Each structure stands twice: as structure tokens, then as C-alpha cells.
């Protein structure tokens, strides 16, 4: 086993739970360990004279990295040791999907922390504000980000029963004779520690499938059928959870994917305006059987968070992110409003280009149209000032540039999804004028005109619902109903455009019965936008 410089964090048996003790990995380091001690005050440090370092119980080459289990309480107590003591050594906790130090450098601020002075001792870190989930704890040197011990996993359950977040789960497609793998471990919540066991249980029509100790479904399908079975997860204290799973199986040597379901959603600050947003978002995405998801306002690495839970692939930028059931084969240079990836639906045999954008939202055109006496020309100029038109032109010009240098942009089907922060000219005509701003003439919104007319993109929703009077398809807003003492303008500002695909169906999606602001906190729906979901047949 390779040594880890400086010290070790691990766990031992305590009155609150059971864990394994680790020996030292290098001669200068004394084995460290972490235990629960919920009776201690938060952010306190026990002196080294109060605790004797543990003795190794087996040779170093026989040990495994320790883990830290969490039970309900105001904090978690770590016992540590290091050959590099310093008053500003510290322990920090980050999400397990992103944020912890990399190669001794800062990536993202810690969620909670405490000093860890001395060669060894105990430190309680307050976790009172952290929701149930999986985290990583780091032992770091001198107010910096150099690791003194190998990071350990931290589980917070709040003494709730373990469960799978969705009621059921459909994986990506499998194919007869091909190896299949799907990770469902991230769908478990209220996990007390990492010592889990998984099993396939009846009823099942999939004798080819098995599940690993880490919660990964594997196998080689033997016949083309929708394979259905259930996975049971069991914790060390015999808490159990069951998840019904479906795996669509394509025939041997036939296309793996014939159609795709694409969803776009502005998360509304990641969903943080609604309680229990993570579970609600995971349940929603699992229930929609989607293959590709374009997210906006995923500022807090929410794409990574959701992809880890779903066992999917992800590309994450500062604002936007793209989730995919299938591998992301290439990431292209970002544009001002978003970015582009290539999704490999079936290796080299079937690929798709996906653009995701979030255009600037101020000044907002419908406010100009509904709340002012600005002329049509002046409102169009303000659309330019908002840079939305320029951001769309960048997509048009980037696509033209790529076609000359990258043949896939000429040959492959493409998706352009996102929050365009502007209505569609297809929705504004004489028949629909009273649906938006009463008394105003139809308005030629330049963003959608440039997208549809100059960019040659096709609006999937309007391909299915051509009459904007009968089916407005408004995505803004399920919860914003008033603007001061005036009605909030309702518009369709979220879109899924495409090239070289056939639209099978498209719809605007909201779950539950969202209460309007300011009563939205307990909504089942976690956004102030509606989602758009379109299904396409591949060429």
C-alpha cells in the first residue's frame, strides 16, 4: 500500500457506531482515526494528552482505507495524528461530487470546518447545517490545502430510514451480447456508512444481470426484451431499501439507440429556493425517462451533483451543464452563453452534438413590451443591448466555422437547448396578442428569428403544436404570477431546437401543483421555469 504523507484520518469503534482502526502507513506518522462524539461542543479540540494513539492491529499491507460513518447529532468528531503539527492545521468537509482540494490547491470553499492543532487529538466539526448526503473530509496543513491524510467519506443520515430516491429507475439501453454497466448507488439516500450490500431480488426476467458490492449493475443481456428486476440494498444495521429497475435491451448487432428524449430546465439557483430540492430533482429526472438533460443556473456544480446521483455522464460549466445517460465523447470550446458536447449514443456508430445556452436576461423584452410605451424599434435595440442577439449570432458563426474545420458539425444531428430569456416570434401574432400584452401588436422577437431563420434550427415544440393560441406552451413562469401589482407576462422562453432529427413529441412539463411566490418553499416543483421535453427519432 502506498504511503500518504503526514497523517491519517480513519474511524474506530465508538458508542455511536462501529468502524475499523487503521495502522500507520509511514514510520513518522501515527495512525489517526475518526469517531463520533456527539456530546462534545462544536469546533472544540481535545489536547493530545487526553488521547493515546491507537496501535496497529494488522500489518500495513493488509489494511484498507478507513471511512467515517455519521449518525444524527450536532457534529462529527475526528481523531487525528500527524508528524507535521501546526496551530493552523484544519479539517474541512466538502461534497463528495466536487469541491475538495486537488493537488494541494483550492477548488471550492469548504462547507464546514474546524482547526486541528497538535500531533494528535480530537476535533468536532459542526454538521448541523448539512443536509443528508455523502461528503468527503480532508485533513489539511497550515491554513492551506496540502493534504496531511487521505480523505475519508462522511455520511449524514439524520437517523432517517435508508431509501432509494426514485420509486423506480430506467437505465440507458443495453444490447444482447454487449457488456452492460449502470451505477445506481447514488440513488440511495440516508446512508449511514459505506458498508453496503446489494442483491438482485425477484420478480425478475433478467437472469443475465448481477449487482456489485458498490451498487453497480452489470452483465451481458442474452435476449432482447425490457429486462425488469429489483435491487435490494442492505446496510450493516439491516436497514433495507428496494428499487425496481428496467433495462431496455436492443437486439444483437442492431442500433443501440433509435430515439432520444431531451429535456431542458433552468434550475432556479440550483433549486435552492425549495426545500429538499435534491431528492425532488432526482425523482423528477428519473420519472421522465430522459436521455439528455440541458440545465441552466447550475451554478453550484449542480450538474455534477445530479449526474453522480443518477450514475450518468456530465459536462459542467460555470452556469450551464449537460447530463447524459450515454458517454460524452468530446467537449468543444465554450461560447459566451454556454457550450457544446458530442454525445456518443452508440460509440462511433451513432453520435449527437448538443448545445446548451443561457442567454442574458436583462433587460427583459416582455417587460419592455408590456410595461412601457417603447416603440418596436427601441425594444429591438434593447434586445441588442442585452447581448442576446449577439449570443445567438455567436452560435450561428461558430457553427459555420466548425463546419469548415470539423466534419461532424456538417454530418451529425444536433440539439440546441436552453433558457433563451426571450419569447419566440412564432408565438406572437394577431391571434395571440391578448395572451401576452393586451393592446400590443405582434412582435418580431429577434433572438428566435435569428435562431430559426439565420441558424436554420427547428423549434421542436412548435413542430408539434403549431397553433400558439391553442397551446401557448409558456415556460415562464409556474410560480412568478405577479410583478408588483401587475400580472407577470407569461411566455415561452425555454426551447429545444434541432437539426437533422425528426420530432416525435414535445411538451412543457411541471410536476405537482406549484404555489406561487412567496409560498413556493415546499413545492414539489423546484424551479421558477417549466421544463421542455422533446422526443426525437434518430436518422
XYZ file of C-alpha atoms in Angstrom:
539
model
C 0.000 0.000 0.000
C 1.374 3.420 -0.938
C 2.075 5.777 1.934
C 0.180 9.025 2.446
C 2.360 11.869 3.740
C 1.830 13.336 7.154
C -1.041 11.537 8.820
C -4.201 9.512 8.540
C -7.882 10.065 9.207
C -9.905 6.936 9.793
C -12.607 5.579 12.052
C -12.768 3.307 15.086
C -15.364 1.619 17.206
C -17.313 4.021 19.392
C -20.537 4.138 21.357
C -22.286 5.613 18.336
C -21.301 3.103 15.703
C -18.711 0.618 14.519
C -15.724 1.359 12.342
C -12.309 -0.067 11.519
C -8.998 1.085 13.009
C -6.027 1.691 10.727
C -2.297 1.344 11.467
C 0.351 3.865 10.382
C 1.358 3.949 6.753
C 4.780 5.524 7.273
C 7.160 5.338 10.192
C 6.897 9.026 11.060
C 3.114 9.096 11.166
C 0.991 7.799 13.999
C -2.293 6.237 12.918
C -5.174 8.661 13.119
C -8.781 7.855 13.485
C -12.192 9.495 13.480
C -15.067 8.644 15.790
C -18.423 10.054 16.691
C -18.675 12.100 19.820
C -21.955 13.952 19.698
C -21.661 15.061 23.319
C -18.773 17.424 22.563
C -19.263 21.089 21.772
C -18.804 22.009 18.112
C -15.382 23.173 16.941
C -13.545 22.083 20.111
C -10.110 20.483 20.187
C -9.046 17.840 22.697
C -5.419 18.042 23.778
C -3.012 15.296 22.765
C -2.525 14.322 26.414
C -6.138 13.157 26.619
C -5.854 10.557 23.876
C -3.343 7.806 23.270
C -2.671 6.979 19.643
C -4.079 3.601 18.582
C -1.819 0.643 17.970
C -1.877 -1.152 14.638
C -3.967 -4.309 14.597
C -2.571 -5.788 11.386
C 0.349 -5.212 9.009
C 0.008 -2.085 6.844
C -0.262 -4.075 3.638
C -3.397 -5.772 4.973
C -5.292 -2.609 5.872
C -7.894 -0.789 3.858
C -8.674 2.944 3.819
C -10.931 3.889 6.690
C -14.293 5.518 6.350
C -16.285 7.792 8.590
C -19.863 6.959 9.456
C -22.328 9.648 10.516
C -25.367 9.395 12.759
C -27.765 12.077 13.873
C -26.121 14.671 16.069
C -24.789 18.222 16.188
C -21.378 17.284 14.841
C -18.887 14.610 13.935
C -15.696 14.105 15.894
C -12.409 13.275 14.210
C -9.364 11.938 15.996
C -6.205 12.745 14.103
C -2.453 12.448 14.228
C 0.325 13.938 12.142
C 4.071 14.268 12.057
C 3.605 17.854 10.851
C 1.756 19.584 13.721
C 0.788 23.237 13.358
C -1.764 25.512 15.092
C -3.416 26.186 11.722
C -3.843 22.592 10.563
C -7.524 22.026 9.945
C -10.241 19.600 8.893
C -12.771 20.577 6.232
C -15.790 18.857 4.720
C -16.864 19.066 1.069
C -19.487 17.414 -1.102
C -18.279 14.082 -2.447
C -19.010 15.055 -6.062
C -16.899 18.220 -6.236
C -15.030 20.928 -4.388
C -12.292 19.291 -2.318
C -8.639 20.310 -2.794
C -6.819 18.938 -5.837
C -3.024 18.582 -5.780
C -2.804 20.916 -2.801
C -4.832 23.675 -4.446
C -8.169 25.290 -3.613
C -11.110 24.309 -5.801
C -14.166 25.443 -3.843
C -14.813 26.710 -0.323
C -15.455 24.066 2.325
C -18.968 23.509 3.665
C -17.832 23.393 7.311
C -14.503 23.095 9.124
C -12.518 23.255 12.396
C -8.873 23.715 13.475
C -6.832 20.577 14.269
C -3.832 21.662 16.372
C -1.236 19.270 17.790
C 0.401 15.992 16.863
C -2.816 14.158 17.687
C -6.156 14.913 19.282
C -9.852 15.193 18.583
C -11.820 17.805 16.689
C -15.562 18.088 16.339
C -16.834 19.628 13.117
C -20.325 21.089 13.187
C -22.538 19.423 10.562
C -25.806 20.877 11.812
C -26.452 22.819 8.596
C -25.583 19.992 6.201
C -28.447 18.006 4.650
C -28.371 14.199 4.476
C -25.898 13.018 1.887
C -22.349 11.902 1.169
C -19.334 14.072 1.830
C -15.542 13.959 1.970
C -13.434 15.114 4.933
C -9.870 16.394 4.398
C -7.089 16.880 6.973
C -5.131 19.900 5.673
C -1.936 21.739 6.590
C -1.322 25.267 7.843
C -4.474 27.059 6.741
C -3.837 25.778 3.221
C -4.804 22.851 1.049
C -1.912 20.399 1.356
C -3.351 17.071 2.494
C -1.993 15.559 5.710
C -4.143 12.439 5.432
C -6.098 10.569 2.850
C -9.647 11.990 2.550
C -12.373 9.898 4.141
C -16.040 9.517 3.347
C -18.620 11.104 5.624
C -22.259 10.017 5.583
C -25.094 12.059 7.077
C -28.433 10.316 7.541
C -30.159 12.243 10.363
C -31.407 8.883 11.701
C -33.890 8.552 8.842
C -34.543 5.221 7.162
C -32.420 4.463 4.135
C -34.304 4.635 0.838
C -33.878 4.944 -2.900
C -34.906 8.431 -4.008
C -36.992 7.494 -7.094
C -39.840 4.998 -6.962
C -38.365 3.211 -9.993
C -35.450 3.677 -12.377
C -34.849 3.026 -16.073
C -31.223 2.805 -17.183
C -29.608 3.538 -20.527
C -30.050 0.918 -23.238
C -28.228 -2.400 -23.284
C -27.671 -4.730 -26.245
C -27.654 -8.504 -26.497
C -24.108 -9.816 -26.148
C -22.560 -6.482 -25.105
C -21.230 -5.772 -21.610
C -23.582 -3.541 -19.621
C -22.915 -1.380 -16.557
C -25.087 1.110 -14.634
C -24.325 2.643 -11.227
C -27.410 3.043 -9.022
C -25.603 3.610 -5.699
C -26.070 7.392 -5.886
C -29.841 6.958 -5.812
C -29.640 5.818 -2.180
C -30.195 8.447 0.481
C -29.958 8.428 4.279
C -26.998 6.056 4.012
C -25.334 5.641 7.409
C -21.968 4.365 6.163
C -20.316 2.920 3.101
C -20.574 -0.714 4.188
C -23.498 -1.694 1.990
C -24.532 -4.914 0.286
C -26.676 -5.169 -2.838
C -28.642 -8.045 -4.336
C -30.949 -8.712 -7.287
C -34.279 -9.940 -5.952
C -37.386 -11.360 -7.661
C -39.546 -10.809 -9.519
C -37.052 -10.693 -12.376
C -36.979 -11.611 -16.046
C -33.243 -10.838 -16.294
C -31.148 -13.868 -15.381
C -28.150 -12.170 -17.011
C -27.865 -9.346 -14.502
C -25.932 -9.069 -11.231
C -25.002 -6.201 -8.917
C -21.609 -5.489 -7.355
C -20.885 -4.628 -3.735
C -20.570 -0.967 -4.753
C -24.046 -0.826 -6.312
C -23.159 -1.213 -9.997
C -25.499 -3.304 -12.158
C -23.558 -5.462 -14.629
C -23.943 -8.321 -17.071
C -24.398 -9.290 -20.732
C -28.011 -9.489 -21.912
C -28.996 -12.762 -23.529
C -32.240 -11.748 -25.233
C -33.916 -8.588 -26.496
C -36.627 -7.616 -24.036
C -37.288 -4.914 -21.468
C -35.438 -6.509 -18.564
C -37.164 -5.871 -15.238
C -35.867 -6.694 -11.770
C -35.397 -5.152 -8.335
C -32.263 -4.244 -6.398
C -32.223 -4.531 -2.618
C -29.666 -2.525 -0.647
C -28.869 -3.585 2.923
C -26.845 -1.651 5.492
C -24.776 -3.078 8.336
C -27.650 -2.453 10.764
C -30.037 -4.360 8.442
C -31.814 -1.273 7.165
C -33.048 -2.092 3.644
C -34.302 -0.300 0.546
C -35.643 -1.714 -2.730
C -35.511 -0.153 -6.206
C -37.427 -1.546 -9.219
C -35.144 -1.286 -12.273
C -35.808 -1.568 -16.011
C -33.119 -2.044 -18.672
C -34.202 -1.683 -22.331
C -32.285 -4.291 -24.379
C -31.687 -3.906 -28.131
C -31.214 -6.956 -30.398
C -27.710 -8.225 -31.113
C -25.811 -6.142 -33.708
C -28.752 -3.735 -34.066
C -28.661 0.011 -33.268
C -28.372 0.607 -29.540
C -30.488 3.783 -29.643
C -33.224 4.610 -32.161
C -34.808 7.607 -30.424
C -33.827 10.028 -27.665
C -35.653 12.098 -25.072
C -34.145 15.530 -24.378
C -35.104 17.864 -21.525
C -34.106 21.450 -20.778
C -34.628 23.125 -17.404
C -33.493 26.284 -15.652
C -32.858 25.028 -12.095
C -33.501 28.403 -10.377
C -30.273 28.785 -8.419
C -29.797 25.041 -8.498
C -33.208 24.505 -6.872
C -32.179 26.013 -3.553
C -35.325 28.101 -3.213
C -37.265 24.908 -2.418
C -36.718 22.505 0.488
C -35.360 19.009 -0.245
C -34.563 20.127 -3.786
C -32.021 17.362 -4.460
C -34.422 14.469 -3.886
C -37.177 16.245 -5.802
C -34.914 16.886 -8.793
C -33.587 13.313 -8.877
C -37.119 11.904 -8.635
C -38.289 14.173 -11.435
C -35.453 13.333 -13.822
C -35.788 9.605 -13.138
C -39.546 9.750 -13.751
C -39.165 11.390 -17.174
C -37.025 8.617 -18.712
C -34.760 11.215 -20.341
C -31.505 10.537 -22.174
C -30.013 14.049 -22.273
C -30.652 16.984 -19.931
C -29.608 20.608 -20.509
C -29.502 22.550 -17.232
C -29.148 26.278 -16.654
C -28.444 28.070 -13.368
C -26.442 25.047 -12.241
C -24.019 27.495 -10.607
C -23.162 25.262 -7.653
C -21.881 22.283 -9.666
C -25.454 21.010 -9.755
C -24.824 19.116 -12.971
C -22.142 17.084 -11.213
C -24.394 16.601 -8.184
C -27.287 15.223 -10.221
C -25.093 13.158 -12.546
C -23.430 11.444 -9.583
C -26.826 10.599 -8.107
C -28.163 9.234 -11.398
C -24.953 7.455 -12.400
C -24.800 9.498 -15.620
C -22.143 11.396 -17.551
C -21.799 15.171 -17.234
C -20.194 18.279 -18.663
C -20.275 21.163 -16.180
C -19.509 24.814 -16.934
C -19.929 27.854 -14.695
C -23.662 28.227 -15.357
C -24.847 25.517 -17.735
C -24.343 21.752 -17.649
C -25.271 18.768 -19.804
C -26.208 15.371 -18.349
C -26.268 12.258 -20.498
C -27.089 8.591 -19.990
C -24.540 7.887 -22.707
C -20.827 8.782 -22.851
C -19.771 12.345 -23.623
C -17.112 11.754 -26.249
C -15.885 15.295 -26.792
C -16.204 18.783 -25.312
C -15.801 21.782 -27.617
C -14.640 25.304 -26.888
C -17.175 27.217 -24.802
C -19.159 30.148 -26.142
C -20.266 33.202 -24.174
C -23.670 31.768 -23.284
C -22.835 28.074 -22.909
C -21.126 25.213 -24.670
C -21.268 22.139 -26.882
C -20.521 18.444 -26.415
C -20.644 15.337 -28.560
C -22.685 12.507 -27.064
C -21.705 9.025 -28.249
C -25.042 7.228 -28.275
C -23.552 4.066 -29.779
C -19.810 4.573 -29.971
C -18.768 5.828 -33.410
C -21.909 4.392 -34.998
C -24.350 6.970 -33.615
C -23.367 10.393 -32.292
C -25.159 13.632 -31.473
C -23.996 17.219 -30.921
C -25.673 19.028 -28.011
C -25.547 22.792 -27.404
C -26.767 24.245 -24.099
C -27.156 28.006 -23.610
C -28.395 30.500 -21.050
C -28.746 33.904 -22.681
C -28.571 37.166 -20.730
C -31.875 38.013 -19.060
C -31.692 41.806 -18.678
C -33.163 43.979 -19.943
C -36.052 41.548 -20.330
C -38.048 42.124 -23.510
C -41.574 41.258 -22.300
C -41.238 43.865 -19.532
C -40.350 46.459 -22.162
C -43.276 45.365 -24.296
C -45.889 45.105 -21.539
C -44.895 47.767 -19.025
C -43.615 50.632 -21.214
C -44.586 52.605 -24.281
C -41.306 51.831 -26.029
C -41.530 51.518 -29.789
C -40.874 48.239 -31.570
C -37.575 49.556 -32.921
C -36.415 50.694 -29.492
C -37.285 47.347 -27.861
C -35.339 45.560 -30.583
C -32.361 47.806 -29.881
C -32.602 46.900 -26.203
C -32.552 43.214 -27.182
C -29.212 44.016 -28.795
C -28.034 45.823 -25.651
C -28.845 42.710 -23.627
C -26.401 40.827 -25.905
C -28.916 38.057 -26.527
C -28.863 38.659 -30.275
C -25.057 38.659 -30.295
C -25.014 35.448 -28.266
C -27.224 33.745 -30.854
C -25.080 35.118 -33.672
C -22.056 33.570 -31.964
C -23.763 30.176 -32.198
C -24.537 30.748 -35.880
C -20.976 31.851 -36.674
C -19.364 29.143 -34.527
C -21.402 26.530 -36.359
C -20.306 27.955 -39.711
C -16.675 27.954 -38.554
C -16.888 24.385 -37.268
C -18.453 23.121 -40.490
C -15.325 24.219 -42.337
C -12.898 22.528 -39.928
C -14.851 19.810 -38.107
C -16.803 17.468 -40.392
C -19.047 16.233 -37.591
C -20.805 19.626 -37.488
C -21.893 19.063 -41.074
C -22.859 15.411 -40.792
C -24.196 14.825 -37.264
C -27.668 15.669 -35.927
C -27.699 18.494 -33.395
C -29.670 19.794 -30.416
C -29.725 23.437 -29.275
C -31.462 23.719 -25.897
C -31.641 26.238 -23.108
C -33.113 29.316 -21.483
C -33.143 31.984 -24.203
C -34.613 34.687 -21.902
C -36.713 35.874 -24.833
C -40.025 34.775 -26.377
C -40.453 33.313 -29.844
C -41.680 35.268 -32.844
C -43.693 32.116 -33.666
C -45.846 32.766 -30.577
C -46.639 36.425 -31.319
C -49.263 37.045 -33.982
C -52.590 38.854 -34.260
C -54.465 35.850 -32.881
C -52.309 35.572 -29.752
C -51.804 39.268 -28.950
C -54.063 39.137 -25.869
C -52.189 36.137 -24.448
C -49.134 38.284 -23.821
C -49.565 42.056 -23.704
C -53.051 43.285 -24.441
C -53.199 46.033 -26.984
C -49.710 45.497 -28.410
C -49.111 44.453 -31.986
C -47.334 41.168 -32.828
C -43.653 41.465 -32.049
C -40.787 40.085 -34.204
C -38.524 38.845 -31.410
C -35.021 38.951 -32.917
C -33.442 36.123 -30.876
C -35.797 33.427 -32.136
C -35.838 34.893 -35.649
C -32.044 34.719 -35.843
C -32.093 31.170 -34.466
C -34.809 29.842 -36.761
C -34.228 31.919 -39.899
C -30.469 32.548 -39.900
C -29.378 29.456 -37.993
C -31.821 27.065 -39.716
C -32.753 25.489 -36.378
C -36.194 23.904 -35.997
C -38.368 24.585 -32.943
C -39.411 21.111 -31.729
C -42.356 22.313 -29.626
C -43.898 24.362 -32.445
C -43.433 21.449 -34.843
C -45.907 19.503 -32.698
C -48.155 22.362 -31.527
C -48.366 24.721 -34.468
C -51.229 26.817 -33.102
C -49.788 29.133 -30.443
C -53.287 30.262 -29.469
C -54.489 26.758 -28.598
C -51.220 25.637 -26.968
C -49.106 28.602 -25.799
C -46.510 26.354 -24.137
C -45.458 29.026 -21.646
C -42.413 28.127 -19.575
C -42.228 31.419 -17.678
C -43.436 31.151 -15.034
C -45.171 28.486 -12.919
C -44.517 30.450 -9.704
C -43.970 34.112 -10.696
C -47.521 35.351 -11.159
C -47.251 38.994 -10.170
C -44.837 41.783 -10.988
C -45.575 44.259 -8.245
C -49.295 44.929 -8.603
C -49.317 43.852 -12.267
C -49.668 40.390 -13.795
C -46.321 38.868 -14.748
C -46.063 38.377 -18.535
C -46.368 34.675 -19.378
C -44.161 33.481 -22.242
C -42.371 30.537 -23.796
C -38.682 31.355 -23.287
C -37.154 27.850 -22.946
C -36.580 25.921 -26.162
C -35.262 22.729 -27.707
C -34.204 23.368 -31.297
C -32.735 20.695 -33.563
C -31.148 19.840 -36.898
C -31.420 16.529 -38.812
C -33.805 14.917 -36.333
C -37.497 14.022 -36.507
C -39.622 15.327 -33.655
C -41.906 12.607 -32.280
C -43.364 14.570 -29.383
C -42.747 17.695 -27.327
C -44.319 19.062 -24.188
C -43.964 21.570 -21.372
C -43.555 19.755 -18.057
C -44.236 20.743 -14.445
C -44.896 18.269 -11.620
C -47.130 18.825 -8.625
C -49.238 21.937 -8.181
C -46.706 24.728 -7.623
C -47.733 27.503 -5.275
C -46.766 30.998 -6.433
C -44.117 33.145 -4.796
C -43.708 33.775 -1.902
C -45.355 30.455 -0.925
C -43.140 28.254 -3.095
C -40.777 26.844 -0.443
C -42.481 23.443 -0.111
C -43.335 22.988 -3.788
C -42.711 19.636 -5.412
C -41.528 21.645 -8.424
C -38.137 23.185 -7.662
C -37.885 25.811 -10.422
C -39.438 29.102 -11.485
C -39.370 27.837 -15.101
C -41.257 24.940 -16.625
C -39.193 22.250 -18.325
C -39.412 21.380 -22.009
C -39.216 17.705 -23.003
C -38.898 16.625 -26.639
C -38.533 13.155 -28.107
C -36.707 12.665 -31.405
C -36.217 9.861 -33.889
C -32.581 9.495 -34.895
C -31.600 9.376 -38.575
